[in-house]
Coordinates of C-alpha atoms in Angstrom, one line a residue:
M658 CA 18.6 -10.4 24.0
I659 CA 18.9 -7.1 22.2
K660 CA 21.7 -7.0 19.6
Q661 CA 24.4 -4.5 20.1
L662 CA 24.9 -3.2 16.6
S663 CA 27.0 -0.3 15.6
L664 CA 24.4 0.9 13.2
T665 CA 21.7 0.9 15.8
L666 CA 23.6 2.4 18.7
F667 CA 22.7 6.1 18.7
L668 CA 23.8 9.0 20.8
L669 CA 21.2 11.7 20.4
V670 CA 21.2 15.2 21.6
C671 CA 17.8 16.2 22.9
I672 CA 15.8 19.2 21.8
A673 CA 13.2 21.2 23.8
V674 CA 9.5 20.7 23.2
H675 CA 7.4 23.8 23.3
G676 CA 4.1 22.3 24.2
K677 CA 2.4 19.2 22.8
T678 CA 0.8 19.5 19.3
M679 CA -3.0 19.2 19.5
D680 CA -4.3 16.0 17.8
P681 CA -6.5 17.3 15.0
I682 CA -8.6 14.1 15.1
P683 CA -8.7 12.7 18.7
Y684 CA -9.5 9.0 18.6
Q685 CA -12.9 8.2 20.2
P686 CA -13.4 4.4 20.0
D687 CA -17.0 4.6 21.5
A688 CA -18.2 7.3 19.1
T689 CA -18.6 5.3 16.0
Q690 CA -21.6 5.9 13.7
H691 CA -21.8 2.4 12.3
G692 CA -22.0 0.2 15.4
P693 CA -19.1 -1.2 17.5
N694 CA -15.8 -2.0 15.9
F695 CA -14.9 -5.6 15.5
E696 CA -12.6 -7.4 17.9
I697 CA -11.2 -10.6 16.5
P698 CA -12.0 -13.4 19.0
D699 CA -9.4 -15.7 20.4
S700 CA -8.7 -18.6 18.0
Q701 CA -5.9 -20.7 16.7
W702 CA -5.5 -18.6 13.5
K703 CA -5.6 -15.3 15.5
R704 CA -2.9 -16.5 17.9
A705 CA -0.7 -17.7 15.0
A706 CA -1.2 -14.4 13.2
D707 CA -0.3 -12.4 16.3
A708 CA 2.8 -14.5 16.8
R709 CA 3.9 -13.8 13.2
I710 CA 3.2 -10.1 13.6
D711 CA 5.3 -10.0 16.7
T712 CA 8.1 -11.8 14.9
Y713 CA 8.1 -9.9 11.6
R714 CA 6.6 -6.5 12.4
K715 CA 8.1 -5.7 15.8
A716 CA 11.6 -5.0 17.3
D717 CA 13.0 -4.4 20.8
L718 CA 13.9 -0.9 21.8
E719 CA 16.1 -0.4 24.8
L720 CA 16.6 3.2 26.1
T721 CA 19.3 4.6 28.4
I722 CA 18.6 8.2 29.5
V723 CA 21.4 10.1 31.1
D724 CA 22.3 13.8 31.8
V725 CA 25.2 15.6 30.3
N726 CA 27.5 14.2 33.0
G727 CA 26.5 10.7 32.1
K728 CA 24.4 10.2 35.2
P729 CA 21.2 8.1 34.8
L730 CA 17.9 10.0 34.9
K731 CA 16.3 7.4 37.1
D732 CA 13.3 9.4 38.0
A733 CA 12.3 10.4 34.4
S734 CA 9.2 9.2 32.6
V735 CA 9.4 8.3 28.9
H736 CA 6.7 8.4 26.3
V737 CA 7.5 6.2 23.2
E738 CA 5.1 6.8 20.3
L739 CA 5.0 5.3 16.8
Q740 CA 4.7 8.0 14.3
R741 CA 5.0 6.1 11.0
H742 CA 5.0 2.5 10.2
A743 CA 7.8 0.9 8.2
F744 CA 5.0 -1.1 6.6
H745 CA 3.1 0.7 3.8
W746 CA -0.4 1.4 4.9
G747 CA -1.7 3.1 1.8
A748 CA -4.7 4.6 0.0
V749 CA -5.5 5.3 -3.6
M750 CA -6.8 8.7 -4.6
G751 CA -9.4 9.8 -7.1
P752 CA -9.0 13.0 -9.1
D753 CA -10.8 15.3 -6.5
F754 CA -8.8 14.5 -3.4
L755 CA -7.3 18.0 -3.3
T756 CA -10.2 19.9 -4.7
N757 CA -13.5 18.9 -3.1
P758 CA -14.9 21.2 -0.4
N759 CA -14.0 18.8 2.4
S760 CA -10.5 18.1 1.3
K761 CA -8.9 19.5 4.4
T762 CA -10.8 17.1 6.6
L763 CA -10.0 14.2 4.3
Q764 CA -6.3 15.1 4.1
T765 CA -6.1 15.3 7.9
Y766 CA -7.4 11.8 8.2
F767 CA -5.1 10.6 5.4
L768 CA -1.9 12.0 7.0
K769 CA -2.8 10.5 10.4
Y770 CA -3.8 7.0 9.4
F771 CA -1.9 6.4 6.1
N772 CA 1.7 6.6 5.1
S773 CA 1.6 5.8 1.4
A774 CA -0.5 6.7 -1.6
G775 CA -1.5 5.8 -5.2
S776 CA -3.5 7.2 -8.1
G777 CA -6.5 5.2 -9.2
S778 CA -6.5 6.0 -12.9
G779 CA -4.3 9.1 -13.3
L780 CA -1.1 7.2 -14.1
K781 CA -2.7 4.5 -16.4
P782 CA -2.0 4.5 -20.2
K783 CA -5.5 5.6 -21.0
A784 CA -4.9 8.9 -19.2
C785 CA -1.5 9.6 -20.8
P786 CA -1.5 13.0 -22.5
I787 CA 1.5 12.5 -24.9
E788 CA 0.9 12.8 -28.6
P789 CA -1.3 11.7 -30.3
C790 CA -3.4 10.8 -27.2
K791 CA -3.3 14.3 -25.8
E792 CA -6.6 15.8 -24.5
N793 CA -8.5 12.5 -24.8
A794 CA -11.4 12.1 -22.4
A795 CA -9.3 10.5 -19.6
T796 CA -6.5 13.0 -19.7
F797 CA -8.0 15.1 -16.9
L798 CA -7.1 12.3 -14.5
H799 CA -3.5 12.6 -15.4
Y800 CA -3.4 16.3 -14.7
A801 CA -5.2 15.8 -11.3
A802 CA -2.6 13.1 -10.4
D803 CA 0.2 15.6 -11.4
K804 CA -1.0 18.0 -8.7
Q805 CA -1.4 15.3 -6.1
M806 CA 2.1 14.1 -6.7
V807 CA 3.3 17.6 -5.6
W808 CA 1.2 17.3 -2.5
F809 CA 2.5 13.8 -1.6
K810 CA 6.1 14.8 -2.1
K811 CA 5.5 17.9 0.2
H812 CA 4.3 15.5 2.9
D813 CA 6.9 12.8 2.3
I814 CA 4.4 10.2 1.2
P815 CA 5.7 7.4 -1.1
V816 CA 3.6 6.7 -4.1
R817 CA 3.2 3.4 -6.0
G818 CA 2.6 3.8 -9.8
H819 CA -0.3 2.0 -11.4
A820 CA 0.2 0.9 -14.2
L821 CA 2.6 1.0 -17.2
A822 CA 0.7 -1.5 -19.3
W823 CA -2.8 -3.0 -19.3
E824 CA -3.5 -5.1 -22.4
G825 CA -7.3 -5.2 -22.2
E826 CA -9.4 -3.9 -25.1
S827 CA -11.4 -1.7 -22.7
W828 CA -8.3 0.0 -21.3
L829 CA -6.6 1.1 -24.6
A830 CA -5.4 4.6 -25.1
P831 CA -6.9 6.3 -28.2
Q832 CA -4.0 5.7 -30.5
M833 CA -3.8 2.0 -29.4
R834 CA -7.5 1.7 -30.1
W835 CA -7.1 3.3 -33.5
I836 CA -4.4 0.8 -34.4
Y837 CA -6.5 -2.1 -33.2
N838 CA -9.5 -1.1 -35.2
N839 CA -7.6 -0.3 -38.4
P840 CA -8.7 -2.9 -41.1
D841 CA -5.6 -2.1 -43.2
Y842 CA -3.2 -3.8 -40.7
S843 CA -2.7 -7.5 -40.2
D844 CA -2.9 -8.8 -36.7
R845 CA 0.9 -9.0 -36.7
E846 CA 1.2 -5.4 -37.9
K847 CA -1.3 -4.3 -35.2
G848 CA 0.6 -6.2 -32.5
E849 CA 3.9 -4.6 -33.5
K850 CA 2.6 -1.1 -33.7
M851 CA 0.6 -1.5 -30.4
L852 CA 3.7 -2.9 -28.6
S853 CA 5.8 0.0 -29.9
R854 CA 3.2 2.4 -28.5
Q855 CA 3.0 0.5 -25.3
L856 CA 6.8 0.7 -24.8
E857 CA 6.8 4.3 -25.7
H858 CA 4.3 5.1 -23.0
A859 CA 6.1 3.0 -20.5
A860 CA 9.3 5.0 -21.1
H861 CA 7.4 8.3 -20.9
A862 CA 5.5 7.4 -17.7
F863 CA 8.5 5.9 -16.0
E864 CA 10.5 9.1 -16.5
K865 CA 7.7 11.5 -15.6
W866 CA 6.5 9.8 -12.4
D867 CA 9.2 9.3 -9.8
V868 CA 7.3 6.7 -7.8
F869 CA 8.9 4.1 -5.5
C870 CA 7.4 1.1 -7.4
W871 CA 5.4 0.5 -10.6
D872 CA 2.8 -2.1 -11.5
V873 CA 4.6 -2.7 -14.8
V874 CA 1.9 -5.0 -16.2
N875 CA -1.6 -5.1 -14.8
E876 CA -3.9 -8.1 -14.8
P877 CA -1.9 -10.3 -17.3
R878 CA -4.2 -13.3 -16.9
D879 CA -7.1 -12.0 -18.8
N880 CA -5.7 -8.9 -20.5
T881 CA -3.5 -10.3 -23.2
L882 CA -4.6 -8.4 -26.4
V883 CA -1.2 -7.3 -27.7
N884 CA 0.6 -10.4 -26.5
D885 CA -1.9 -12.7 -28.4
M886 CA -1.1 -10.8 -31.7
L887 CA 2.6 -11.6 -31.4
P888 CA 2.9 -15.3 -30.7
H889 CA 6.7 -15.2 -30.9
T890 CA 7.1 -12.2 -28.6
D891 CA 6.3 -12.0 -24.9
T892 CA 5.0 -8.4 -24.6
F893 CA 5.0 -8.6 -20.8
V894 CA 8.7 -9.5 -20.8
E895 CA 9.4 -6.7 -23.2
T896 CA 7.5 -4.1 -21.1
F897 CA 9.4 -5.2 -18.0
R898 CA 12.6 -5.0 -19.9
R899 CA 11.8 -1.4 -21.0
A900 CA 11.0 -0.4 -17.4
A901 CA 14.3 -2.0 -16.2
D902 CA 16.2 -0.1 -18.9
M903 CA 14.5 3.2 -17.8
R904 CA 15.4 2.5 -14.2
E905 CA 19.0 2.1 -15.1
K906 CA 19.0 5.1 -17.4
L907 CA 17.5 7.4 -14.7
G908 CA 19.5 5.9 -11.8
R909 CA 16.4 5.3 -9.7
G910 CA 15.6 2.6 -7.2
T911 CA 12.1 2.0 -8.5
K912 CA 10.7 -1.5 -7.8
L913 CA 9.0 -3.4 -10.6
Y914 CA 5.9 -5.3 -9.8
Y915 CA 3.3 -7.5 -11.5
N916 CA -0.3 -6.9 -10.4
E917 CA -3.1 -9.4 -10.7
N918 CA -6.7 -9.8 -9.5
Q919 CA -8.8 -12.7 -8.1
I920 CA -5.8 -14.5 -6.7
I921 CA -6.0 -14.2 -2.9
S922 CA -9.5 -12.9 -2.5
F923 CA -12.8 -14.1 -4.0
V924 CA -12.7 -15.4 -7.6
K925 CA -15.4 -13.5 -9.5
K926 CA -15.5 -15.1 -12.9
V927 CA -15.4 -18.7 -14.3
G928 CA -12.5 -20.6 -12.8
S929 CA -11.0 -21.1 -9.4
F930 CA -8.2 -19.8 -7.2
E931 CA -6.1 -22.8 -8.2
E932 CA -6.5 -22.0 -11.9
N933 CA -5.8 -18.3 -11.5
M934 CA -2.8 -19.1 -9.3
T935 CA -1.3 -21.4 -11.9
I936 CA -1.6 -18.8 -14.7
Y937 CA -0.2 -16.0 -12.6
K938 CA 2.7 -18.1 -11.4
S939 CA 3.5 -19.1 -15.0
R940 CA 3.6 -15.4 -15.9
I941 CA 6.0 -14.7 -13.0
Q942 CA 8.2 -17.6 -14.0
D943 CA 8.3 -16.4 -17.6
L944 CA 9.9 -13.1 -16.4
L945 CA 12.3 -14.9 -14.2
D946 CA 13.3 -17.3 -17.0
A947 CA 13.9 -14.4 -19.3
G948 CA 16.2 -12.8 -16.8
V949 CA 14.1 -9.7 -16.4
P950 CA 14.0 -8.0 -13.0
L951 CA 10.9 -8.6 -11.0
D952 CA 11.0 -7.0 -7.6
G953 CA 7.6 -8.0 -6.2
I954 CA 4.2 -9.5 -6.6
G955 CA 1.0 -7.5 -6.5
F956 CA -2.3 -9.0 -5.4
Q957 CA -5.5 -7.1 -5.8
Y958 CA -7.3 -7.5 -2.5
R959 CA -10.9 -6.8 -3.5
V960 CA -13.3 -8.8 -1.4
R961 CA -16.5 -9.7 -3.3
R962 CA -17.6 -12.4 -0.9
Y963 CA -16.4 -13.5 2.4
V964 CA -13.1 -15.5 2.4
P965 CA -11.9 -16.8 5.8
P966 CA -8.6 -15.3 6.9
E967 CA -7.0 -18.8 7.2
E968 CA -7.7 -19.3 3.5
I969 CA -6.3 -15.9 2.6
Y970 CA -3.1 -16.8 4.3
R971 CA -2.9 -20.2 2.7
R972 CA -3.2 -18.6 -0.7
L973 CA -0.4 -16.2 0.1
G974 CA 1.7 -19.2 1.0
E975 CA 1.4 -20.5 -2.5
F976 CA 3.7 -17.8 -3.8
E977 CA 6.4 -18.1 -1.2
E978 CA 8.5 -20.2 -3.7
F979 CA 9.4 -17.0 -5.5
N980 CA 10.8 -15.3 -2.4
L981 CA 9.5 -11.9 -3.5
P982 CA 7.8 -9.1 -1.5
Y983 CA 4.0 -8.9 -1.6
Q984 CA 1.8 -5.9 -1.9
A985 CA -2.0 -5.9 -1.5
T986 CA -2.7 -3.3 -4.2
E987 CA -6.5 -2.8 -4.3
F988 CA -8.1 -3.6 -1.0
E989 CA -11.8 -3.0 -1.0
V990 CA -14.9 -4.7 0.6
K991 CA -17.2 -4.6 -2.4
P992 CA -20.0 -7.2 -2.7
M993 CA -20.5 -9.0 -6.0
L994 CA -24.1 -7.9 -6.5
K995 CA -26.3 -5.1 -5.1
T996 CA -28.5 -7.8 -3.6
E997 CA -25.5 -9.0 -1.6
Q998 CA -24.7 -5.9 0.4
F999 CA -22.6 -6.4 3.4
S1000 CA -23.8 -5.1 6.8
P1001 CA -21.6 -2.6 8.7
A1002 CA -20.7 -5.4 11.1
Q1003 CA -19.7 -7.7 8.3
K1004 CA -17.6 -4.9 6.7
K1005 CA -15.8 -4.3 10.0
Q1006 CA -15.1 -8.0 10.5
M1007 CA -13.6 -8.3 7.0
V1008 CA -11.4 -5.3 7.4
A1009 CA -10.1 -6.6 10.8
E1010 CA -9.5 -10.1 9.6
L1011 CA -8.0 -9.3 6.2
L1012 CA -5.6 -6.6 7.4
T1013 CA -4.4 -8.9 10.2
A1014 CA -4.0 -11.9 7.8
F1015 CA -2.0 -9.9 5.3
F1016 CA 0.1 -7.9 7.8
S1017 CA 1.1 -11.2 9.4
H1018 CA 2.8 -12.7 6.3
P1019 CA 6.5 -12.2 6.3
N1020 CA 6.6 -11.3 2.6
A1021 CA 4.0 -8.6 2.9
T1022 CA 5.4 -5.0 2.6
G1023 CA 2.3 -2.9 2.0
L1024 CA -1.5 -2.7 1.6
W1025 CA -3.4 -0.1 -0.3
C1026 CA -7.1 0.7 0.0
W1027 CA -8.4 1.2 -3.6
S1028 CA -10.9 4.0 -2.9
F1029 CA -10.0 6.4 -0.2
M1030 CA -13.0 8.7 -0.8
D1031 CA -16.3 8.8 -2.8
N1032 CA -16.8 11.2 -5.7
K1033 CA -19.3 13.9 -6.0
K1034 CA -21.8 11.6 -7.8
G1035 CA -21.7 9.1 -5.0
T1036 CA -20.8 6.2 -7.3
L1037 CA -18.1 4.8 -4.9
P1038 CA -20.2 3.5 -2.0
D1039 CA -17.3 1.2 -1.0
A1040 CA -14.8 4.0 -0.5
L1041 CA -13.5 4.5 3.1
F1042 CA -14.9 8.0 3.3
S1043 CA -17.9 9.8 1.8
Y1044 CA -17.4 12.9 -0.4
D1045 CA -18.4 15.0 2.6
G1046 CA -15.6 13.5 4.7
E1047 CA -17.8 11.2 6.8
L1048 CA -16.4 7.9 8.0
R1049 CA -17.9 4.7 6.6
P1050 CA -17.7 1.4 8.5
E1051 CA -14.5 0.4 6.8
A1052 CA -12.8 3.6 7.8
E1053 CA -13.9 3.3 11.4
Q1054 CA -12.5 -0.2 11.6
W1055 CA -9.3 0.9 9.8
I1056 CA -8.7 3.6 12.3
K1057 CA -9.4 1.2 15.2
M1058 CA -6.7 -1.1 13.8
M1059 CA -4.2 1.7 13.5
E1060 CA -4.9 3.1 16.9
E1061 CA -5.2 -0.2 18.9
D1062 CA -4.1 -3.3 17.1
F1063 CA -1.1 -2.0 15.1
N1064 CA 0.1 0.8 17.3
T1065 CA 2.9 1.4 19.9
D1066 CA 2.2 4.1 22.4
A1067 CA 3.9 3.4 25.7
M1068 CA 4.6 5.2 28.9
L1069 CA 7.8 3.9 30.5
R1070 CA 9.5 4.3 33.9
L1071 CA 13.3 4.2 34.0
N1072 CA 15.0 2.0 36.5
R1073 CA 18.0 3.0 38.7
Q1074 CA 20.3 2.6 35.8
G1075 CA 18.2 5.0 33.7
R1076 CA 17.0 2.2 31.4
A1077 CA 13.7 1.1 30.1
A1078 CA 12.6 -1.2 27.2
V1079 CA 9.6 -1.7 24.9
R1080 CA 8.9 -4.0 22.0
G1081 CA 7.2 -1.9 19.3
F1082 CA 6.1 -1.9 15.7
K1083 CA 8.9 -1.2 13.2
G1084 CA 8.9 2.4 12.0
S1085 CA 9.7 6.0 13.0
Y1086 CA 9.2 7.1 16.6
G1087 CA 8.9 10.2 18.7
I1088 CA 10.4 9.8 22.2
T1089 CA 9.5 12.3 24.9
V1090 CA 11.5 12.4 28.1
K1091 CA 10.0 14.2 31.1
Y1092 CA 12.2 14.9 34.2
G1093 CA 11.4 17.4 36.9
S1094 CA 10.0 20.5 35.2
K1095 CA 11.7 19.8 31.9
K1096 CA 10.6 17.9 28.8
K1097 CA 12.8 16.9 25.8
S1098 CA 12.0 15.1 22.6
F1099 CA 13.9 12.8 20.2
A1100 CA 13.3 11.2 16.9
A1101 CA 14.3 7.6 16.4
S1102 CA 14.0 4.8 13.9
L1103 CA 13.2 1.2 14.9
L1104 CA 13.8 -1.2 12.1
E1105 CA 15.6 -3.9 14.1
D1106 CA 16.5 -4.5 17.7
T1107 CA 18.0 -1.2 18.8
K1108 CA 19.7 0.4 21.8
L1109 CA 19.5 4.2 22.2
K1110 CA 21.4 6.3 24.6
L1111 CA 19.7 9.7 25.0
I1112 CA 21.5 12.7 26.7
C1113 CA 19.4 15.3 28.3
D1114 CA 20.8 18.6 29.7

């Protein structure tokens, strides 16, 4: 039964629609360039995943359509169309997203099939332009991200920040590297100076970039350079504490995340999922024990070799004890070796299975593709789109999932009481009512079971 809640009972005044906007990219499911898209066959795991998706990702919408006198419009037809998911379906951008010759095509695809964004390297410490790291080789990434943030804000696209701290030797900003290589400092002095610089950068980046969440620390399992130099100081805790202080100072609602690799997807290096899981869980517990805010858990979702979706879901379950939201932060189908290239059919299967598995978990809140588009040099063959704006197999399957599997687009007929109902994915909707020669449109939000009463003149 649909709940009658005061917050979800709306009385909307309709507005006229002056013709339907032409879809700039009509969906053509049979026009794929990389073979047919993948349909997940019926199986126990698929039925279980679908049931979870129905429970956690959908809600009931009951419509009552009346005229200005309160009389039901029983002969009206109603089009209910999902316009933006509540779930974050995101993509991470390289520096030339706005500047390449095919940017308009790529931007059109992005706005239709994604609702969230990120910057691959533009917000990382290595790209930070504050003194004395200004104008280092990576700084151009920062300036490109700056322009992209303006574009995202214009289009109401939430952005996740990646990352405030990354304690690996390869990822040090110039000043950090200078401190680390200075023979005049002891390890303790290096650690103290590097931590001070790390916290300085975290405060600067947090204030500059008004993102909806931050990977406060990235890959804390293997990247522990500063932390190892200060055995009596947990540098990860201190970085989270600085981020929390900045959040309070600025009065923002920014969420604070950890982000780690090789946890729910393939384990690339020596070790196992169980070993990686244990280390990551210990880092999470360290924060909680220190009383530092942790708002969510990031799992890099880079697929190096095939992992069954049942196993992916089992691994996600290992972190349920923390009762924290999940984000799949770096989704990519990227083989381990060049000799292990996936076929287009295999890529499409993995996209279908892995999106479904993650979307079905109740703690999941968003999934970001790591590489939205290739660069001019063509060094990102696993990106969704080529530099020329052509769809690769992963993009074709992604679009199929958004158009068919995770979409609500329903034509309804009202009964004699002027009512109709649909169960749809949570998010924002456009509702078009057609009655006689008239057509009216409404905007609505479906985040829980909802009743709407729409008045048409």
